[in-house]
mmCIF file of C-alpha atoms and ligand atoms in Angstrom:
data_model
loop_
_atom_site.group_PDB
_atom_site.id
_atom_site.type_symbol
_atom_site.label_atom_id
_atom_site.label_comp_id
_atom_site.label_asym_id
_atom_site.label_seq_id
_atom_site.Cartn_x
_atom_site.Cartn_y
_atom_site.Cartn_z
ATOM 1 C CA UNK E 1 -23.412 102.750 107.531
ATOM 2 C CA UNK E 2 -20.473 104.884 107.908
ATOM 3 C CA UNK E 3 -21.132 105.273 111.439
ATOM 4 C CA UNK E 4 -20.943 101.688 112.233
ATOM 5 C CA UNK E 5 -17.282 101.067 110.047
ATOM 6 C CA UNK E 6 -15.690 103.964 112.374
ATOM 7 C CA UNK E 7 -16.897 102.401 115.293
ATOM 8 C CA UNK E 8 -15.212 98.599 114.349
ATOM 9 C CA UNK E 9 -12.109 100.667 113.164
ATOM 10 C CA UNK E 10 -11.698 103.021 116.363
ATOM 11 C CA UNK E 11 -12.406 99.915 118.512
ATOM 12 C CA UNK E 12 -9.710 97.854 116.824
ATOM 13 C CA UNK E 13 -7.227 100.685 117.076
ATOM 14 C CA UNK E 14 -7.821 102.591 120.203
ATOM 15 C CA UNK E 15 -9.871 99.597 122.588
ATOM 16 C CA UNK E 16 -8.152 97.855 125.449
ATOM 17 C CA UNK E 17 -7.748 94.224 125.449
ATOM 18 C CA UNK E 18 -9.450 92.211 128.701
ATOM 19 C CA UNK E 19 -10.620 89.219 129.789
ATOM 20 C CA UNK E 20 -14.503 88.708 130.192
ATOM 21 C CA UNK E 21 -17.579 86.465 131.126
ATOM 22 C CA UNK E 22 -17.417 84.323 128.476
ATOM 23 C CA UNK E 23 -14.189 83.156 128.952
ATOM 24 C CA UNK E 24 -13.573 84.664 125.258
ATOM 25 C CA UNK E 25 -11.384 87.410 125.653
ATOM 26 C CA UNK E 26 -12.267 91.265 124.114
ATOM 27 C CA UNK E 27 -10.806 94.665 122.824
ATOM 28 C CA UNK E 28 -13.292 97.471 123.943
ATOM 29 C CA UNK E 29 -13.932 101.158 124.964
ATOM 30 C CA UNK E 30 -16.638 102.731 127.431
ATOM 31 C CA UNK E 31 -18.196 105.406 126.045
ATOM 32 C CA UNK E 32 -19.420 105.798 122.246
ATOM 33 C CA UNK E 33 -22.445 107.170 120.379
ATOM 34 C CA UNK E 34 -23.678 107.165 116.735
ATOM 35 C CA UNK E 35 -26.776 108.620 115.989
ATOM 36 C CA UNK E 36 -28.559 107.671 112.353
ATOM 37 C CA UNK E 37 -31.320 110.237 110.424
ATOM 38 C CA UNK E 38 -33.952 107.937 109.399
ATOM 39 C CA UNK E 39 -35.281 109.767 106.645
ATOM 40 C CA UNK E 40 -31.618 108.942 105.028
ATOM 41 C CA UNK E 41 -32.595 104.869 104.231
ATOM 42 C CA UNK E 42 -33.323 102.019 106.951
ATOM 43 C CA UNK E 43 -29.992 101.624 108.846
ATOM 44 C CA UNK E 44 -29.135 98.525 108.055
ATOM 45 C CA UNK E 45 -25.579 96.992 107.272
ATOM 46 C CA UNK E 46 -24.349 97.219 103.828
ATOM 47 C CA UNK E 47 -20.944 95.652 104.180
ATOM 48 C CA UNK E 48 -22.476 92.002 106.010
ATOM 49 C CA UNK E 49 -26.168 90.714 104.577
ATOM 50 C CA UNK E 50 -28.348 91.178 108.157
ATOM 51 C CA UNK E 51 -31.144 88.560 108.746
ATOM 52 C CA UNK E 52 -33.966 91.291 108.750
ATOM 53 C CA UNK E 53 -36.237 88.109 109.951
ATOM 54 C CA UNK E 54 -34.858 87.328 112.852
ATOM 55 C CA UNK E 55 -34.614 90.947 113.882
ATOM 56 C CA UNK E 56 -38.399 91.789 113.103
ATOM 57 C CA UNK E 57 -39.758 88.860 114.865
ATOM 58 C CA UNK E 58 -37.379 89.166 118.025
ATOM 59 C CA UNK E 59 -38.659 93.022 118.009
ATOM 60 C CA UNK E 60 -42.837 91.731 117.634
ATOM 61 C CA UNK E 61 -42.046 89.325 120.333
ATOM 62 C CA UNK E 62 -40.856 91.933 122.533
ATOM 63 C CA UNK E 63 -43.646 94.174 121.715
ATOM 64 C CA UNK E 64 -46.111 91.191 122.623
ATOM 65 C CA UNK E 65 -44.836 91.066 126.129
ATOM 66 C CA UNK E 66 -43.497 86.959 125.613
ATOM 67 C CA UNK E 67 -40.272 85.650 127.122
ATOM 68 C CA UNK E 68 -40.614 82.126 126.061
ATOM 69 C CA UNK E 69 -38.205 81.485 122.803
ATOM 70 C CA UNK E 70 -41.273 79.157 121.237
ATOM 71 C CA UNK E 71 -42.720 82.114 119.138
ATOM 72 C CA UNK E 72 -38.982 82.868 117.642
ATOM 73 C CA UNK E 73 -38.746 79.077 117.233
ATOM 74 C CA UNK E 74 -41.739 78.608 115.463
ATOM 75 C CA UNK E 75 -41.075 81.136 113.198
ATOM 76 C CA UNK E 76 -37.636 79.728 112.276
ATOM 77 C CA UNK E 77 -35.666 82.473 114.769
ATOM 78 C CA UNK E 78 -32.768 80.716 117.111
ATOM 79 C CA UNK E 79 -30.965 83.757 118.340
ATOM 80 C CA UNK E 80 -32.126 83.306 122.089
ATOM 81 C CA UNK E 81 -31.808 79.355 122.088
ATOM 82 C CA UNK E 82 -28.800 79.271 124.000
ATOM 83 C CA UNK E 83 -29.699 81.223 126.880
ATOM 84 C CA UNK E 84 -33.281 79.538 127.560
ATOM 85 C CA UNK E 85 -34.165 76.630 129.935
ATOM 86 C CA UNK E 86 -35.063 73.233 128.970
ATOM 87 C CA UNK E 87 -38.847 75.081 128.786
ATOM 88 C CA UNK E 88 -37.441 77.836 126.634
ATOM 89 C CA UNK E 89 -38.296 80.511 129.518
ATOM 90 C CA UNK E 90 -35.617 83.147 129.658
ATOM 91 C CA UNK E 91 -37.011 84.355 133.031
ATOM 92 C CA UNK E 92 -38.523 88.131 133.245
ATOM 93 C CA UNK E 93 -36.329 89.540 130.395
ATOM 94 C CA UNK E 94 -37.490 92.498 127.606
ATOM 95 C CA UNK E 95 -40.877 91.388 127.098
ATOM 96 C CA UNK E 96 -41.791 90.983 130.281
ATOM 97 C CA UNK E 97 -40.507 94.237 131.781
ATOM 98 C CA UNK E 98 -41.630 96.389 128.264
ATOM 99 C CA UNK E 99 -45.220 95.165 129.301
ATOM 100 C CA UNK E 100 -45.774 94.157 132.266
ATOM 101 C CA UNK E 101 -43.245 95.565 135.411
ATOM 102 C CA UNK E 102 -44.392 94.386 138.632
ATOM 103 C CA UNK E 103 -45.196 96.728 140.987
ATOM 104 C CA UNK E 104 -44.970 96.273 144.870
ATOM 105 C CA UNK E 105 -48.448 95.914 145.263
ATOM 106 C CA UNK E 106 -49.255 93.076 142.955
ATOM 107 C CA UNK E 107 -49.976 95.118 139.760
ATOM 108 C CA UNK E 108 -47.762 95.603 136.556
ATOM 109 C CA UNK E 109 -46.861 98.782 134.791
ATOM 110 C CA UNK E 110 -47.343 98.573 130.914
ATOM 111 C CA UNK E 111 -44.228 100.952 129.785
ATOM 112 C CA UNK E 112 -45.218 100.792 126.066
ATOM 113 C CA UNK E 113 -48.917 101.579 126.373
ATOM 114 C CA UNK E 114 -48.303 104.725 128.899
ATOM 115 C CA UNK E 115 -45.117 105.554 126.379
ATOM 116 C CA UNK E 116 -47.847 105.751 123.739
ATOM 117 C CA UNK E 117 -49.987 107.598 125.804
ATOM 118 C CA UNK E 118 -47.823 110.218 126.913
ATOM 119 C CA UNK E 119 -46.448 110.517 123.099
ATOM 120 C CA UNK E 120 -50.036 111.371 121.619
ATOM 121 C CA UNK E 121 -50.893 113.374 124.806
ATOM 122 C CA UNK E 122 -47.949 115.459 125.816
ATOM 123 C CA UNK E 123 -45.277 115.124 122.941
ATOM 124 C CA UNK E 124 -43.010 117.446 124.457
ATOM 125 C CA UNK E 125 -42.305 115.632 127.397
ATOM 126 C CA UNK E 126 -39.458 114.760 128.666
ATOM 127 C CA UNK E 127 -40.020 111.853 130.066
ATOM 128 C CA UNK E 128 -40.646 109.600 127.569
ATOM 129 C CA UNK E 129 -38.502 106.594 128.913
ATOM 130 C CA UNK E 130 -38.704 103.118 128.872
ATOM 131 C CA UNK E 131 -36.263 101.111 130.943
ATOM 132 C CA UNK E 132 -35.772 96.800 131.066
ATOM 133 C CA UNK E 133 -33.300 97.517 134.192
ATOM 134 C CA UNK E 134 -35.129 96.151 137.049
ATOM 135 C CA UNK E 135 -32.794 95.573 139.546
ATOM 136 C CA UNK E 136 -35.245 93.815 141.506
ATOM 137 C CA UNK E 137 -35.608 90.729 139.253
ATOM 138 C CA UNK E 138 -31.788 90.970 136.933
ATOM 139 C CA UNK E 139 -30.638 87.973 139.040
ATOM 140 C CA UNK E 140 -34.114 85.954 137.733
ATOM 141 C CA UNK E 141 -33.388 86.870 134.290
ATOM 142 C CA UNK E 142 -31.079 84.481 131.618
ATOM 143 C CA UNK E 143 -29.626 87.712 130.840
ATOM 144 C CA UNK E 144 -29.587 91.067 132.361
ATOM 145 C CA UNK E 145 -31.008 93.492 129.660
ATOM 146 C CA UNK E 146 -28.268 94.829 127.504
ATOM 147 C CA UNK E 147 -30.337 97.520 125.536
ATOM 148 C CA UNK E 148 -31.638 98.585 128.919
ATOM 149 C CA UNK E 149 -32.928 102.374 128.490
ATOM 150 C CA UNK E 150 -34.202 103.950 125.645
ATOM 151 C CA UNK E 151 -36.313 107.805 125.729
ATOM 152 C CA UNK E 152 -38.034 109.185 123.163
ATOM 153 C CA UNK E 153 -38.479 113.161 121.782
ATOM 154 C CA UNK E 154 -40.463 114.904 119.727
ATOM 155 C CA UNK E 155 -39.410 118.061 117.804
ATOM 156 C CA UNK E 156 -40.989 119.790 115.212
ATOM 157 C CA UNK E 157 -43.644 116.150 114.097
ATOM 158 C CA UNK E 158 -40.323 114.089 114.500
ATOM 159 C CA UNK E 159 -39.679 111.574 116.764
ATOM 160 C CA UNK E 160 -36.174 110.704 117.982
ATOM 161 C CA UNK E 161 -34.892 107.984 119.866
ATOM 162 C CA UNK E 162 -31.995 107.130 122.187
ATOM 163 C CA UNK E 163 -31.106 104.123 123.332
ATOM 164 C CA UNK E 164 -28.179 103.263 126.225
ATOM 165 C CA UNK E 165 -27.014 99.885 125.457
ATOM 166 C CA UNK E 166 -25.028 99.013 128.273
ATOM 167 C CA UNK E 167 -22.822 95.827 127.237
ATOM 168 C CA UNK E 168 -22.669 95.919 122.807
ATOM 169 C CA UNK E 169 -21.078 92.975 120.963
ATOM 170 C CA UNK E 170 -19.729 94.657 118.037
ATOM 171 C CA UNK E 171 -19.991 92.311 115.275
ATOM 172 C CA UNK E 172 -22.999 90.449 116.304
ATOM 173 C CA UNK E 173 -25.161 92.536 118.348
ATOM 174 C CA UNK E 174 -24.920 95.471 117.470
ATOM 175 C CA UNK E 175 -26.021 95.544 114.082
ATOM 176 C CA UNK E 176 -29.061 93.764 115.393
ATOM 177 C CA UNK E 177 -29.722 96.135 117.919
ATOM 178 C CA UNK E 178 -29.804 99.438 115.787
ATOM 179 C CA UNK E 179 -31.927 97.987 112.810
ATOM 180 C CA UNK E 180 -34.408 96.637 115.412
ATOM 181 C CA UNK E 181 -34.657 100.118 117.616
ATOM 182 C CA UNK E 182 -35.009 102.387 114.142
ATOM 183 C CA UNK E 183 -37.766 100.289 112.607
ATOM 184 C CA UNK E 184 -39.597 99.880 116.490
ATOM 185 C CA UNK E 185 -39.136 104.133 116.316
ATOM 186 C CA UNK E 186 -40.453 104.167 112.972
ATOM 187 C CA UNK E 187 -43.586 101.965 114.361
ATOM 188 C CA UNK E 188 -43.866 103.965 116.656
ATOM 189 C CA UNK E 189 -43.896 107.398 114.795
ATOM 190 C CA UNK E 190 -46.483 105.954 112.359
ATOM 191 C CA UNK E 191 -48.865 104.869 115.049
ATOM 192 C CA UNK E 192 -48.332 108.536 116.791
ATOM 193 C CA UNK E 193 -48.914 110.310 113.999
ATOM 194 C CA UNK E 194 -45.170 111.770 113.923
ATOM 195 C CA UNK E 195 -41.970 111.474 111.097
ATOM 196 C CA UNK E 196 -39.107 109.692 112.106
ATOM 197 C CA UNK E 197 -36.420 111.664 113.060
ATOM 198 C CA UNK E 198 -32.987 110.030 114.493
ATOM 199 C CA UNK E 199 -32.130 106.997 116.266
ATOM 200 C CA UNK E 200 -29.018 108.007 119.251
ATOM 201 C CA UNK E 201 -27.450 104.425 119.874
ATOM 202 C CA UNK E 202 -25.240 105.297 122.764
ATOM 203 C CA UNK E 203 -23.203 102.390 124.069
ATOM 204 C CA UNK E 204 -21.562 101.406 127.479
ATOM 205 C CA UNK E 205 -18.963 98.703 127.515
ATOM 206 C CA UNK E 206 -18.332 98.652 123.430
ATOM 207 C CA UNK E 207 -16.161 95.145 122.559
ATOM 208 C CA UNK E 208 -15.305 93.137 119.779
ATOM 209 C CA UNK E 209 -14.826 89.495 120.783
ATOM 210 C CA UNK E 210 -11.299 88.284 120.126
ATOM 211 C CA UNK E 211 -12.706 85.800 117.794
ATOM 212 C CA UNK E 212 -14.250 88.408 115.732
ATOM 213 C CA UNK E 213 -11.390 90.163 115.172
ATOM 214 C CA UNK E 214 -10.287 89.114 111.478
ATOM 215 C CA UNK E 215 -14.297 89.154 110.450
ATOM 216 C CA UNK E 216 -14.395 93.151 111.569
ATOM 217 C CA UNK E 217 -11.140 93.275 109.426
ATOM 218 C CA UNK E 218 -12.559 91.787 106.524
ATOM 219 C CA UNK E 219 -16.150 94.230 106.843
ATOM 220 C CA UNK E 220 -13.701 97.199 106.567
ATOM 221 C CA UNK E 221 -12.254 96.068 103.549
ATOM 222 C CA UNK E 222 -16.112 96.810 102.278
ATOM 223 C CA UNK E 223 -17.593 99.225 101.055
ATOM 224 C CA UNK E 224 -20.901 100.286 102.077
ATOM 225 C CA UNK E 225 -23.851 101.189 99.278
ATOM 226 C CA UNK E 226 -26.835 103.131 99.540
ATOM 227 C CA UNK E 227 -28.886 102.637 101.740
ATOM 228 C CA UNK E 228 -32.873 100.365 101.959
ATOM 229 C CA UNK E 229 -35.958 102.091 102.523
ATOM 230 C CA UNK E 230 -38.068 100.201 104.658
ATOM 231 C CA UNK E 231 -41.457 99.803 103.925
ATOM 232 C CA UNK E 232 -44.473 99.605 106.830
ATOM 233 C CA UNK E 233 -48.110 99.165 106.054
ATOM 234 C CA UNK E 234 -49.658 102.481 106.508
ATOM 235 C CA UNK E 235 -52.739 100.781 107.156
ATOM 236 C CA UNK E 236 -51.245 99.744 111.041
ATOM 237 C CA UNK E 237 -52.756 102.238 113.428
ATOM 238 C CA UNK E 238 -52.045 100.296 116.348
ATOM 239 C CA UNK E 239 -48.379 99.323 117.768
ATOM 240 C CA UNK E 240 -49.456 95.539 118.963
ATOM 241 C CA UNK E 241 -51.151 95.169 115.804
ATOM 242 C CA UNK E 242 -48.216 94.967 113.691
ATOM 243 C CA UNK E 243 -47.159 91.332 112.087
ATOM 244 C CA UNK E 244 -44.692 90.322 110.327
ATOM 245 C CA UNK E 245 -45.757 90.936 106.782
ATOM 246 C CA UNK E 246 -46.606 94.561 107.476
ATOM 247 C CA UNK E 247 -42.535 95.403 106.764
ATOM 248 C CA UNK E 248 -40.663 95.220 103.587
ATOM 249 C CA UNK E 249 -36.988 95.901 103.136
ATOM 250 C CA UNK E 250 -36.925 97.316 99.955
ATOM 251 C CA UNK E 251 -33.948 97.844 97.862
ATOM 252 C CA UNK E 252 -31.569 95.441 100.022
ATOM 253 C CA UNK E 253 -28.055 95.141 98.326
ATOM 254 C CA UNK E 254 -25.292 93.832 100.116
ATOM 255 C CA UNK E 255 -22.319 91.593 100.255
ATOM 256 C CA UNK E 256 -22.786 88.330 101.398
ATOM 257 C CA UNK E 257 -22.630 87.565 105.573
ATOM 258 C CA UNK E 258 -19.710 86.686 107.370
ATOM 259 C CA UNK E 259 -19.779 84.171 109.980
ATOM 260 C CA UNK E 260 -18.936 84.589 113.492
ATOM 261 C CA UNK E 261 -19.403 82.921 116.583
ATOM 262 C CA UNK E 262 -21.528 84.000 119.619
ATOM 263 C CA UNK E 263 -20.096 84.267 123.016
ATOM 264 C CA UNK E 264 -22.575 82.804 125.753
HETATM 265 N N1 MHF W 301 -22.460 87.493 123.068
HETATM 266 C C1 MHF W 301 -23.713 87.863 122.792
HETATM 267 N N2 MHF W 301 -23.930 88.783 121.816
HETATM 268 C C2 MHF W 301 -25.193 89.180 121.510
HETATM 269 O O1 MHF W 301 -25.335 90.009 120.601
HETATM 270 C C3 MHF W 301 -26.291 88.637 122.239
HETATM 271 C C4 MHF W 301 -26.034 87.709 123.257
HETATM 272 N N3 MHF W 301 -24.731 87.329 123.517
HETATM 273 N N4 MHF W 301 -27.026 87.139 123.972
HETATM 274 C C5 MHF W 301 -28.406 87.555 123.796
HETATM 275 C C6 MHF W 301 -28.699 88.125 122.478
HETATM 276 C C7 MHF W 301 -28.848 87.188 121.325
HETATM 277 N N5 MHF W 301 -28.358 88.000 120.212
HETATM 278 C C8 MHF W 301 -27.844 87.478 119.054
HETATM 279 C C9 MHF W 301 -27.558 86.122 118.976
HETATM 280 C C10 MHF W 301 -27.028 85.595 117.813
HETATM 281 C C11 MHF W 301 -26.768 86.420 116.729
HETATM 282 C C12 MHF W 301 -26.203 85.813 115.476
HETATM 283 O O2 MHF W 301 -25.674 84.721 115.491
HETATM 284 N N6 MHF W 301 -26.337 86.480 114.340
HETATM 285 C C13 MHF W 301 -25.932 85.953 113.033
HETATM 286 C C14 MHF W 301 -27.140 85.488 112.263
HETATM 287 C C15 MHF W 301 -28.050 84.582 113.024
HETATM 288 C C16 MHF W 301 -29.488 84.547 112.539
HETATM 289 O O3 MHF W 301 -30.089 85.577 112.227
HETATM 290 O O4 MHF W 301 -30.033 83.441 112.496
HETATM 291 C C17 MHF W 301 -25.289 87.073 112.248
HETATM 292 O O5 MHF W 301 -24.442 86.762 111.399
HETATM 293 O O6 MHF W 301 -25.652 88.239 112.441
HETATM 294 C C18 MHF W 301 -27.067 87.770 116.815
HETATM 295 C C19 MHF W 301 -27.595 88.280 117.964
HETATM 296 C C20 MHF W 301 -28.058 89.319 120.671
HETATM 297 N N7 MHF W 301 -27.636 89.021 122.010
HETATM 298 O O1 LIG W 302 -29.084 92.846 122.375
HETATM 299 C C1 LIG W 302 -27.976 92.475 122.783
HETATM 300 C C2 LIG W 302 -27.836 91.481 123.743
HETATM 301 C C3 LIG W 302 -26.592 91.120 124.139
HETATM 302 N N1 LIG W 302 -25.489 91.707 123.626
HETATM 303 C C4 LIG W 302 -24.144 91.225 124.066
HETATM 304 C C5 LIG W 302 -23.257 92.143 124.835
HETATM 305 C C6 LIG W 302 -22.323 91.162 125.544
HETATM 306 O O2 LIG W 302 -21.325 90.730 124.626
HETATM 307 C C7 LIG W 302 -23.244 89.985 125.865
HETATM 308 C C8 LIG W 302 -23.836 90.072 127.255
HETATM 309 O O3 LIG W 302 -22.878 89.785 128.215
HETATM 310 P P1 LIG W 302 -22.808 90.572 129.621
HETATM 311 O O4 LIG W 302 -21.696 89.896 130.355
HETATM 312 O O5 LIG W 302 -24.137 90.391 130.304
HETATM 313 O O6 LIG W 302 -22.533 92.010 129.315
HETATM 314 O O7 LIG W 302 -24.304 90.104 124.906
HETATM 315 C C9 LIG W 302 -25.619 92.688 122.666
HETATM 316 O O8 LIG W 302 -24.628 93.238 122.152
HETATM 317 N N2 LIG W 302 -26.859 93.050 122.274
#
C-alpha cells in the first residue's frame, strides 16, 4: 500500500493547515487520486492492522438499503454510533439513497439493481454511476455522504471502479473507504460475470486531523508487506445475497493498529 504511504507523506509535507467543523484543526490538499490493480492482493493496510469486520458489515448494511446503526450494533460494529439519534436513525444516508432514491412522484429509484442491470446488459456503457448526493434530502441526513459518486467500466471482462470521495480523513477513513469499495467491486464483478480490474479512489478535500499527526508519522516509519488475497464464495450469484461469512482475508500480516481519535 505504497499508494496510501505517499499520500500521508505528501499531505504532511505539501498540505495547508486550517481550521474545520470539528473544531479539530487539519493539514490538507484538494485534489488527489490513487488507483489500486486488484488482481495485485486485497488493498488493505499493511503498516496499521484494519478491522476487516467492521468494514464488511458497514458495506452489507449499505448494500441492504438500512440506515439504522442496530444491524452494525448487533453485530459488534460502533463506527456510526456517534452520529445516530437516540433511535440510532442516521436519517436518509448511503443505504437509503444506494436503494431506494425518492423520486418526485412518490416512487424510489434502486441505483444498485439498475447498476447491475445495465452492467450485464450494456457493459460498455458509460453511464454506470451511482451517486448518494441528493441535494434534496443532505440537510435530513446525520452526515452528508462523503464517498458520494462512484462509476463503474468495463474493458476487456474487467471491471473498474472510481470513486469521488469528497471530504477523506486520512488516517481513519480512508483506509476504510478503499478496502470497502475494492471488495464491493470485486462483489460486484463476481455477480456480473467480469474480473476485477482497478479501483480509482479520487479524493476532494484530503486532511489529516491535527491529532493524527504523530500516528501518520509513526505508519511511515513502516514498512508495508505483501499484500492479502481476499477470498469470496464463488457460490454467491446474487449481490444482496452476500453475508458475512462468504469473505475471507487470507494471508493478513500486519503490524499492530495505532490508535487515533475520530473527529465528530
Ligand atoms: N471524522 C470522521 N472520519 C471518518 O472517517 C468518518 C466520520 N467522521 N464519520 C462517519 C464515518 C464513520 N467512519 C469511521 C468511524 C470510526 C473509525 C475508527 O475509529 N476506526 C478505528 C477502528 C474502529 C473499529 O473498527 O471498531 C481504526 O483504528 O481504524 C473509522 C471510520 C468513517 N466516517
Ligand atoms: O466514509 C467516510 C466518512 C467520513 N469521512 C470523514 C471526512 C471528514 O473528516 C468527516 C466528514 O466531515 P465533513 O465536514 O462533512 O466533511 O468524515 C471519511 O473520510 N470517510
Amino acid at each position: 500500500m505504497r499508494q496510501y504511504l505517499d499520500l500521508l507523506a505528501h499531505v504532511l509535507e505539501n498540505g495547508v493547515d486550517r481550521d474545520d467543523r470539528t473544531g479539530t484543526g487539519t493539514r490538507g490538499v484538494f485534489g488527489y487520486q490513487m488507483r489500486f490493480d486488484l488482481q495485485a492482493g486485497f488493498p488493505v493496510l499493511t503498516t496499521k492492522k484494519l478491522h476487516l469486520k467492521s468494514i464488511i458489515h458497514e458495506l452489507l448494511w449499505f448494500l441492504s438499503g438500512d440506515t439504522n446503526i442496530r444491524y452494525l450494533n448487533e453485530h459488534g460494529v460502533t463506527i456510526w454510533d456517534e452520529w445516530a439519534d437516540k433511535n440510532g436513525d442516521l436519517g436518509p444516508v448511503y443505504g437509503a439513497q444506494w436503494r431506494s432514491w425518492p423520486t418526485p412522484d412518490g416512487g424510489h429509484v434502486d441505483q444498485i439493481a439498475n447498476l447491475l442491470k445495465s452492467l450485464r446488459e450494456n457493459p460498455h456503457s458509460r453511464r454506470h454511476v451511482v451517486t448518494a448526493w441528493n441535494p434534496a434530502q443532505v440537510d435530513e441526513m446525520a452526515l452528508p455522504p462523503c464517498h458520494c459518486l462512484f462509476q463503474f467500466h468495463v474493458a476487456e471482462g474487467r471491471l473498474s471502479c472510481q470513486l469521488y470521495q469528497r471530504s477523506a480523513d486520512i488516517f481513519l477513513g480512508v483506509p476504510f473507504n478503499i478496502a470497502s469499495y475494492a471488495l464491493l467491486t470485486m462483489m460486484i464483478a463476481q455477480v456480473a460475470g467480469l474480473r476485477a480490474g482497478d479501483f480509482v479512489h479520487t479524493l476532494g478535500d484530503a486532511h489529516l486531523y491535527q491529532n493524527h499527526f504523530e500516528q501518520a508519522r509513526e505508519q511511515l516509519k513502516r514498512t508495508p508487506k505483501p499484500l492479502p488475497q481476499m477470498w469470496i464464495n464463488p457460490e454467491v450469484g446474487d449481490l444482496f445475497a452476500f453475508r458475512y461469512e462468504d469473505f475471507r482475508l487470507e494471508g493478513y500480516v500486519a503490524d499492530p493498529t495505532i490508535r487515533a481519535p475520530i473527529a465528530v
